[in-house]
Tab-separated table of C-alpha atoms in Angstrom:
chain	number	residue	atom	x	y	z
A	1	MET	CA	226.541	56.054	77.367
A	2	ARG	CA	227.791	59.218	79.052
A	3	ILE	CA	230.928	61.010	77.981
A	4	GLY	CA	232.161	63.833	80.187
A	5	GLU	CA	230.126	65.467	82.905
A	6	LYS	CA	228.060	67.949	80.876
A	7	LYS	CA	224.378	67.209	81.375
A	8	SER	CA	221.862	68.014	78.675
A	9	PRO	CA	218.606	69.705	79.709
A	10	LEU	CA	216.855	66.953	77.755
A	11	GLY	CA	218.377	64.227	79.915
A	12	HIS	CA	220.584	61.336	78.870
A	13	SER	CA	220.624	60.186	75.293
A	14	ALA	CA	221.070	56.706	73.879
A	15	ASP	CA	220.641	54.892	70.593
A	16	TYR	CA	218.772	51.584	70.506
A	17	PHE	CA	218.760	49.035	67.712
A	18	VAL	CA	216.349	46.107	67.732
A	19	MET	CA	216.650	43.340	65.160
A	20	CYS	CA	214.221	40.436	65.116
A	21	THR	CA	211.992	38.374	62.898
A	22	GLY	CA	209.031	36.069	63.251
A	23	GLU	CA	205.385	35.825	62.273
A	24	TRP	CA	204.041	38.185	64.942
A	25	VAL	CA	206.784	40.783	64.569
A	26	ASP	CA	206.453	40.751	60.768
A	27	HIS	CA	202.709	41.326	61.096
A	28	TRP	CA	203.273	44.093	63.674
A	29	TRP	CA	205.885	45.821	61.545
A	30	ASN	CA	203.766	45.725	58.387
A	31	GLN	CA	200.731	47.298	60.072
A	32	ARG	CA	202.061	50.845	59.614
A	33	GLU	CA	204.883	53.008	58.392
A	34	ARG	CA	207.433	53.882	61.045
A	35	PRO	CA	210.253	56.388	60.865
A	36	LYS	CA	213.713	54.892	60.483
A	37	LYS	CA	214.957	57.197	63.220
A	38	VAL	CA	212.969	59.020	65.890
A	39	ARG	CA	213.668	60.740	69.185
A	40	ILE	CA	211.381	59.521	71.962
A	41	ALA	CA	211.012	60.626	75.553
A	42	ASP	CA	212.537	58.176	78.007
A	43	ASP	CA	209.831	57.533	80.575
A	44	GLY	CA	211.422	54.368	81.935
A	45	LYS	CA	208.699	52.006	80.696
A	46	LEU	CA	210.621	50.781	77.664
A	47	GLN	CA	213.782	50.217	79.658
A	48	SER	CA	211.839	48.400	82.356
A	49	ILE	CA	210.180	46.038	79.867
A	50	TRP	CA	213.526	45.492	78.134
A	51	GLN	CA	215.191	44.645	81.460
A	52	GLN	CA	212.413	42.202	82.360
A	53	LEU	CA	212.717	40.579	78.946
A	54	ASP	CA	216.482	40.265	79.384
A	55	LEU	CA	216.159	38.854	82.916
A	56	GLU	CA	213.566	36.308	81.819
A	57	HIS	CA	215.783	35.203	78.938
A	58	ARG	CA	218.787	34.795	81.284
A	59	ARG	CA	217.037	32.238	83.485
A	60	LEU	CA	218.739	28.866	83.578
A	61	ASP	CA	215.796	27.308	81.741
A	62	GLY	CA	215.910	30.041	79.093
A	63	GLY	CA	212.726	31.629	80.393
A	64	THR	CA	209.081	30.801	79.969
A	65	PRO	CA	208.146	31.203	76.283
A	66	GLU	CA	204.745	32.724	77.112
A	67	ILE	CA	206.348	35.345	79.376
A	68	LEU	CA	209.039	36.130	76.813
A	69	GLU	CA	206.411	36.517	74.096
A	70	ALA	CA	204.190	38.756	76.236
A	71	LEU	CA	207.102	40.981	77.246
A	72	PHE	CA	208.312	41.251	73.660
A	73	LYS	CA	204.845	42.188	72.407
A	74	ALA	CA	204.528	44.768	75.180
A	75	LEU	CA	207.900	46.235	74.189
A	76	CYS	CA	206.845	46.553	70.538
A	77	LEU	CA	203.493	48.123	71.372
A	78	LEU	CA	205.078	50.566	73.826
A	79	LEU	CA	207.562	51.511	71.123
A	80	ASP	CA	204.630	52.332	68.842
A	81	ARG	CA	203.095	54.515	71.542
A	82	ALA	CA	206.402	56.300	72.149
A	83	ILE	CA	206.767	56.938	68.423
A	84	GLU	CA	203.204	58.279	68.190
A	85	GLU	CA	203.830	60.615	71.126
A	86	ALA	CA	207.287	61.668	69.921
A	87	PRO	CA	207.567	65.401	69.422
A	88	ALA	CA	207.769	66.635	65.841
A	89	SER	CA	210.847	68.575	66.904
A	90	SER	CA	213.281	67.912	69.709
A	91	SER	CA	211.638	70.555	71.846
A	92	ALA	CA	212.927	70.479	75.417
A	93	SER	CA	209.543	71.759	76.588
A	94	LEU	CA	207.620	68.915	75.009
A	95	LEU	CA	210.089	66.292	76.213
A	96	HIS	CA	209.797	67.679	79.759
A	97	GLY	CA	206.024	67.626	79.367
A	98	LEU	CA	206.045	63.984	78.286
A	99	LYS	CA	208.247	63.067	81.251
A	100	MET	CA	205.801	64.755	83.626
A	101	LYS	CA	202.809	63.130	81.951
A	102	SER	CA	204.401	59.717	82.309
A	103	TYR	CA	205.200	60.384	85.980
A	104	VAL	CA	201.575	61.327	86.696
A	105	GLU	CA	200.308	58.198	84.911
A	106	GLU	CA	202.652	56.007	86.937
A	107	HIS	CA	201.832	57.613	90.308
A	108	ALA	CA	198.141	58.495	89.838
A	109	THR	CA	196.932	56.183	92.592
A	110	SER	CA	199.172	57.748	95.220
A	111	GLU	CA	199.558	61.296	96.461
A	112	ILE	CA	200.923	63.483	93.701
A	113	ARG	CA	202.951	66.496	94.712
A	114	LEU	CA	203.851	69.124	92.146
A	115	LYS	CA	207.419	69.307	93.446
A	116	ASP	CA	207.884	65.580	92.741
A	117	VAL	CA	206.490	65.890	89.211
A	118	ALA	CA	208.765	68.872	88.545
A	119	ALA	CA	211.800	67.111	90.025
A	120	HIS	CA	211.171	64.088	87.780
A	121	ALA	CA	211.434	66.374	84.746
A	122	GLY	CA	214.371	68.314	86.239
A	123	ILE	CA	212.638	71.694	86.225
A	124	SER	CA	211.141	74.101	88.766
A	125	VAL	CA	207.576	73.737	90.035
A	126	THR	CA	206.563	77.050	88.449
A	127	ARG	CA	207.977	75.981	85.090
A	128	ALA	CA	206.400	72.528	85.390
A	129	VAL	CA	202.920	73.898	86.083
A	130	HIS	CA	203.133	76.371	83.210
A	131	LEU	CA	204.699	73.957	80.744
A	132	PHE	CA	202.223	71.125	81.422
A	133	LYS	CA	199.234	73.450	80.915
A	134	ILE	CA	200.706	74.804	77.661
A	135	GLN	CA	201.576	71.357	76.278
A	136	PHE	CA	198.398	69.470	77.198
A	137	GLY	CA	195.665	72.037	77.849
A	138	TYR	CA	194.962	71.102	81.469
A	139	SER	CA	196.777	71.181	84.782
A	140	ILE	CA	198.847	68.376	86.256
A	141	MET	CA	196.230	67.778	88.940
A	142	GLN	CA	193.380	67.781	86.403
A	143	TYR	CA	195.250	65.122	84.428
A	144	ALA	CA	195.756	63.032	87.567
A	145	GLY	CA	192.020	63.345	88.276
A	146	ARG	CA	191.128	62.156	84.770
A	147	ILE	CA	193.346	59.106	85.148
A	148	ARG	CA	191.839	58.310	88.549
A	149	LEU	CA	188.299	58.636	87.205
A	150	ALA	CA	189.079	56.361	84.250
A	151	MET	CA	190.478	53.770	86.667
A	152	ALA	CA	187.415	54.128	88.900
A	153	LEU	CA	185.094	53.503	85.936
A	154	ARG	CA	186.992	50.326	85.051
A	155	LEU	CA	186.809	49.085	88.643
A	156	MET	CA	183.107	49.924	88.880
A	157	ASP	CA	182.404	48.051	85.654
A	158	ASN	CA	184.630	45.039	86.291
A	159	THR	CA	184.721	44.400	90.048
A	160	ASN	CA	182.416	44.096	93.021
A	161	TYR	CA	184.556	46.456	95.106
A	162	THR	CA	182.670	48.845	97.344
A	163	LEU	CA	182.653	52.449	96.206
A	164	GLU	CA	184.717	53.322	99.281
A	165	ARG	CA	187.374	50.811	98.254
A	166	ILE	CA	187.352	52.110	94.684
A	167	ALA	CA	187.905	55.638	95.994
A	168	GLU	CA	190.866	54.368	98.011
A	169	GLU	CA	192.333	52.177	95.230
A	170	THR	CA	192.244	54.982	92.664
A	171	GLY	CA	193.947	57.596	94.825
A	172	PHE	CA	191.002	59.800	95.762
A	173	GLY	CA	191.641	59.313	99.460
A	174	SER	CA	188.048	59.565	100.610
A	175	TYR	CA	184.683	58.514	99.266
A	176	THR	CA	183.326	62.029	99.831
A	177	TYR	CA	185.927	63.541	97.515
A	178	PHE	CA	185.486	60.756	94.959
A	179	HIS	CA	181.686	61.262	95.034
A	180	ARG	CA	182.033	65.016	94.418
A	181	VAL	CA	184.586	64.719	91.588
A	182	PHE	CA	182.699	61.855	89.914
A	183	GLY	CA	179.433	63.796	90.028
A	184	GLU	CA	181.036	66.931	88.592
A	185	ARG	CA	182.574	64.981	85.717
A	186	TYR	CA	179.742	62.597	84.799
A	187	GLY	CA	176.610	64.302	86.125
A	188	VAL	CA	175.587	61.318	88.274
A	189	SER	CA	176.771	59.905	91.565
A	190	PRO	CA	179.008	56.805	91.572
A	191	GLY	CA	176.142	54.815	93.106
A	192	MET	CA	173.713	55.857	90.355
A	193	TYR	CA	176.305	55.057	87.690
A	194	ARG	CA	176.757	51.590	89.123
A	195	LYS	CA	172.992	50.941	89.257
A	196	ARG	CA	172.458	51.746	85.573
A	197	GLU	CA	171.122	49.011	83.242
């Protein structure tokens, strides 16, 4: 809900209330203590899952129970993650940092431009670069590289894709670049890693 035209530097604000019961949700809720009220960064994932859940439920047949259950579980688990990553204080810097981090995670397999990351958080490129490094201890591009490498490892372990295809699928652009970055990070070439065992 927006009232007036004044925009907060933290972005739009909303209150959400979820009420439900059932065996799985009772088990999930009792696994840990959760705050009764918490401010979380809106990275779009929760809203997207919620919208998909709502759309599935609106189908004429009431939706597929398995899809509804999977979406609901995903919503609950993403809420837990958002709560865990919630800043201890409502620091604008940390909330901007979390927005940028989420953007990089979502776009890691495509070209990442600093101006796009900064624009997503609503701050300047200079501020974005500085803030990300302060909040997380590494640069935006280093974080993107870590995500890409983690994805590459999963593909190498779980698919028969060629190393060239893995380089392309994970956003490295070329096998040569992938080979260099992989070797620097893990001390072996991608081919040697794949031949282990």
